[in-house]
Amino acid sequence: MVLTPAEKQKRYRENLVKRGLYEFTKVKHAARMKVYRRKLTGLIRTKYLAAHADAQRRYKGKMVSNP
């Protein structure tokens, strides 16, 4: 059976949880993103912040409608 990329990613996450590595992976990703955000400058930083603010707005809107 051939898995779609979404199914592969889902299975990968499930296996991380089973092995107890999910929290460790989240911490590593958070550290990577912190460094990435710290290095952003100029126009790229502006675009990133605008996209992030938009994503946060959409997320908060969904949370209000689906508590």
CSV table of N, CA and C in Angstrom, one decimal:
chain,number,residue,atom,x,y,z
A,1,MET,N,0.8,-1.2,0.0
A,1,MET,CA,0.0,0.0,0.0
A,1,MET,C,0.9,1.2,0.0
A,2,VAL,N,0.7,2.1,-1.0
A,2,VAL,CA,1.4,3.3,-1.1
A,2,VAL,C,0.7,4.4,-0.2
A,3,LEU,N,1.5,5.1,0.6
A,3,LEU,CA,1.0,6.1,1.5
A,3,LEU,C,1.2,7.5,0.8
A,4,THR,N,0.2,8.4,1.1
A,4,THR,CA,0.3,9.7,0.6
A,4,THR,C,1.3,10.4,1.6
A,5,PRO,N,1.8,11.6,1.1
A,5,PRO,CA,2.7,12.3,2.1
A,5,PRO,C,2.0,12.7,3.4
A,6,ALA,N,0.8,13.0,3.4
A,6,ALA,CA,0.0,13.3,4.6
A,6,ALA,C,0.0,12.1,5.5
A,7,GLU,N,-0.3,11.0,4.9
A,7,GLU,CA,-0.4,9.7,5.7
A,7,GLU,C,1.0,9.4,6.3
A,8,LYS,N,2.0,9.6,5.5
A,8,LYS,CA,3.4,9.3,6.0
A,8,LYS,C,3.7,10.2,7.2
A,9,GLN,N,3.4,11.5,7.1
A,9,GLN,CA,3.6,12.4,8.2
A,9,GLN,C,2.9,12.1,9.4
A,10,LYS,N,1.6,11.7,9.2
A,10,LYS,CA,0.8,11.3,10.4
A,10,LYS,C,1.4,10.0,11.1
A,11,ARG,N,1.8,9.1,10.3
A,11,ARG,CA,2.4,7.9,10.8
A,11,ARG,C,3.7,8.2,11.5
A,12,TYR,N,4.5,9.1,11.0
A,12,TYR,CA,5.8,9.5,11.6
A,12,TYR,C,5.5,10.1,13.0
A,13,ARG,N,4.5,11.0,13.1
A,13,ARG,CA,4.2,11.7,14.3
A,13,ARG,C,3.7,10.6,15.3
A,14,GLU,N,2.8,9.7,14.9
A,14,GLU,CA,2.3,8.6,15.8
A,14,GLU,C,3.5,7.8,16.3
A,15,ASN,N,4.5,7.5,15.5
A,15,ASN,CA,5.6,6.7,15.9
A,15,ASN,C,6.5,7.5,16.9
A,16,LEU,N,6.6,8.8,16.7
A,16,LEU,CA,7.3,9.6,17.7
A,16,LEU,C,6.7,9.6,19.0
A,17,VAL,N,5.3,9.7,19.1
A,17,VAL,CA,4.6,9.6,20.3
A,17,VAL,C,4.8,8.3,21.0
A,18,LYS,N,4.7,7.2,20.2
A,18,LYS,CA,4.9,5.8,20.8
A,18,LYS,C,6.3,5.7,21.4
A,19,ARG,N,7.3,6.2,20.7
A,19,ARG,CA,8.7,6.1,21.2
A,19,ARG,C,9.0,7.1,22.3
A,20,GLY,N,8.1,8.0,22.6
A,20,GLY,CA,8.3,9.0,23.6
A,20,GLY,C,9.2,10.2,23.2
A,21,LEU,N,9.4,10.4,21.9
A,21,LEU,CA,10.3,11.4,21.4
A,21,LEU,C,9.5,12.7,20.9
A,22,TYR,N,8.2,12.7,21.0
A,22,TYR,CA,7.4,13.8,20.5
A,22,TYR,C,7.7,15.1,21.2
A,23,GLU,N,7.8,15.1,22.5
A,23,GLU,CA,8.1,16.3,23.3
A,23,GLU,C,9.5,16.8,23.0
A,24,PHE,N,10.4,15.9,22.9
A,24,PHE,CA,11.8,16.2,22.5
A,24,PHE,C,11.9,16.9,21.2
A,25,THR,N,11.1,16.3,20.2
A,25,THR,CA,11.1,16.9,18.9
A,25,THR,C,10.5,18.3,18.9
A,26,LYS,N,9.5,18.5,19.7
A,26,LYS,CA,8.8,19.8,19.8
A,26,LYS,C,9.8,20.8,20.3
A,27,VAL,N,10.6,20.5,21.3
A,27,VAL,CA,11.6,21.4,21.9
A,27,VAL,C,12.7,21.7,20.9
A,28,LYS,N,13.1,20.7,20.1
A,28,LYS,CA,14.2,21.0,19.1
A,28,LYS,C,13.6,21.9,18.0
A,29,HIS,N,12.4,21.7,17.6
A,29,HIS,CA,11.8,22.6,16.6
A,29,HIS,C,11.6,24.0,17.1
A,30,ALA,N,11.2,24.1,18.4
A,30,ALA,CA,11.0,25.5,19.0
A,30,ALA,C,12.4,26.2,19.0
A,31,ALA,N,13.4,25.5,19.3
A,31,ALA,CA,14.8,26.1,19.4
A,31,ALA,C,15.2,26.6,18.0
A,32,ARG,N,15.0,25.7,17.0
A,32,ARG,CA,15.3,26.0,15.6
A,32,ARG,C,14.6,27.3,15.1
A,33,MET,N,13.3,27.3,15.4
A,33,MET,CA,12.4,28.4,15.0
A,33,MET,C,12.8,29.7,15.7
A,34,LYS,N,13.2,29.6,17.0
A,34,LYS,CA,13.7,30.8,17.7
A,34,LYS,C,14.9,31.4,17.0
A,35,VAL,N,15.9,30.6,16.7
A,35,VAL,CA,17.1,31.1,16.0
A,35,VAL,C,16.7,31.7,14.6
A,36,TYR,N,15.8,31.0,13.9
A,36,TYR,CA,15.3,31.5,12.6
A,36,TYR,C,14.7,32.9,12.7
A,37,ARG,N,13.8,33.0,13.7
A,37,ARG,CA,13.1,34.3,13.9
A,37,ARG,C,14.1,35.4,14.3
A,38,ARG,N,15.1,35.0,15.1
A,38,ARG,CA,16.0,36.0,15.6
A,38,ARG,C,16.9,36.6,14.4
A,39,LYS,N,17.1,35.7,13.4
A,39,LYS,CA,18.0,36.1,12.3
A,39,LYS,C,17.3,36.9,11.2
A,40,LEU,N,15.9,36.9,11.3
A,40,LEU,CA,15.2,37.6,10.2
A,40,LEU,C,15.4,39.1,10.3
A,41,THR,N,15.5,39.7,9.1
A,41,THR,CA,15.8,41.2,9.0
A,41,THR,C,15.0,41.7,7.8
A,42,GLY,N,14.7,43.0,7.9
A,42,GLY,CA,14.2,43.8,6.8
A,42,GLY,C,12.8,43.3,6.3
A,43,LEU,N,12.7,43.2,4.9
A,43,LEU,CA,11.5,42.8,4.3
A,43,LEU,C,11.0,41.4,4.6
A,44,ILE,N,12.0,40.5,4.7
A,44,ILE,CA,11.6,39.1,5.1
A,44,ILE,C,11.0,39.1,6.4
A,45,ARG,N,11.5,39.8,7.4
A,45,ARG,CA,11.0,39.9,8.7
A,45,ARG,C,9.5,40.5,8.7
A,46,THR,N,9.4,41.5,8.0
A,46,THR,CA,8.0,42.2,7.9
A,46,THR,C,7.0,41.2,7.3
A,47,LYS,N,7.4,40.5,6.2
A,47,LYS,CA,6.5,39.5,5.6
A,47,LYS,C,6.2,38.4,6.6
A,48,TYR,N,7.2,37.9,7.3
A,48,TYR,CA,7.0,36.8,8.3
A,48,TYR,C,6.0,37.3,9.4
A,49,LEU,N,6.3,38.4,9.9
A,49,LEU,CA,5.4,38.9,11.0
A,49,LEU,C,4.0,39.1,10.6
A,50,ALA,N,3.8,39.6,9.3
A,50,ALA,CA,2.4,39.8,8.8
A,50,ALA,C,1.7,38.5,8.6
A,51,ALA,N,2.4,37.5,8.1
A,51,ALA,CA,1.8,36.2,7.9
A,51,ALA,C,1.5,35.5,9.2
A,52,HIS,N,2.4,35.7,10.2
A,52,HIS,CA,2.2,35.1,11.5
A,52,HIS,C,1.0,35.8,12.2
A,53,ALA,N,0.9,37.1,12.1
A,53,ALA,CA,-0.2,37.8,12.7
A,53,ALA,C,-1.5,37.3,12.1
A,54,ASP,N,-1.5,37.1,10.8
A,54,ASP,CA,-2.7,36.7,10.1
A,54,ASP,C,-3.1,35.2,10.6
A,55,ALA,N,-2.1,34.4,10.7
A,55,ALA,CA,-2.3,33.0,11.1
A,55,ALA,C,-2.9,33.0,12.5
A,56,GLN,N,-2.4,33.8,13.4
A,56,GLN,CA,-2.8,33.9,14.8
A,56,GLN,C,-4.3,34.4,14.8
A,57,ARG,N,-4.6,35.4,14.0
A,57,ARG,CA,-6.0,35.9,13.9
A,57,ARG,C,-7.0,34.8,13.5
A,58,ARG,N,-6.6,34.0,12.5
A,58,ARG,CA,-7.4,33.0,12.0
A,58,ARG,C,-7.6,31.9,13.1
A,59,TYR,N,-6.5,31.5,13.7
A,59,TYR,CA,-6.6,30.5,14.8
A,59,TYR,C,-7.5,31.0,15.9
A,60,LYS,N,-7.3,32.2,16.4
A,60,LYS,CA,-8.1,32.7,17.5
A,60,LYS,C,-9.6,32.8,17.1
A,61,GLY,N,-9.9,33.1,15.8
A,61,GLY,CA,-11.2,33.1,15.3
A,61,GLY,C,-11.9,31.7,15.3
A,62,LYS,N,-11.1,30.7,15.0
A,62,LYS,CA,-11.6,29.3,15.0
A,62,LYS,C,-11.8,28.9,16.4
A,63,MET,N,-11.0,29.3,17.4
A,63,MET,CA,-11.1,28.9,18.7
A,63,MET,C,-12.4,29.5,19.4
A,64,VAL,N,-12.7,30.7,19.0
A,64,VAL,CA,-13.9,31.4,19.5
A,64,VAL,C,-15.2,30.7,19.0
A,65,SER,N,-15.2,30.3,17.7
A,65,SER,CA,-16.3,29.6,17.1
A,65,SER,C,-16.5,28.2,17.5
A,66,ASN,N,-15.3,27.5,17.8
A,66,ASN,CA,-15.3,26.1,18.2
A,66,ASN,C,-14.6,25.9,19.6
A,67,PRO,N,-15.2,26.2,20.7
A,67,PRO,CA,-14.5,26.1,22.0
A,67,PRO,C,-14.2,24.7,22.4
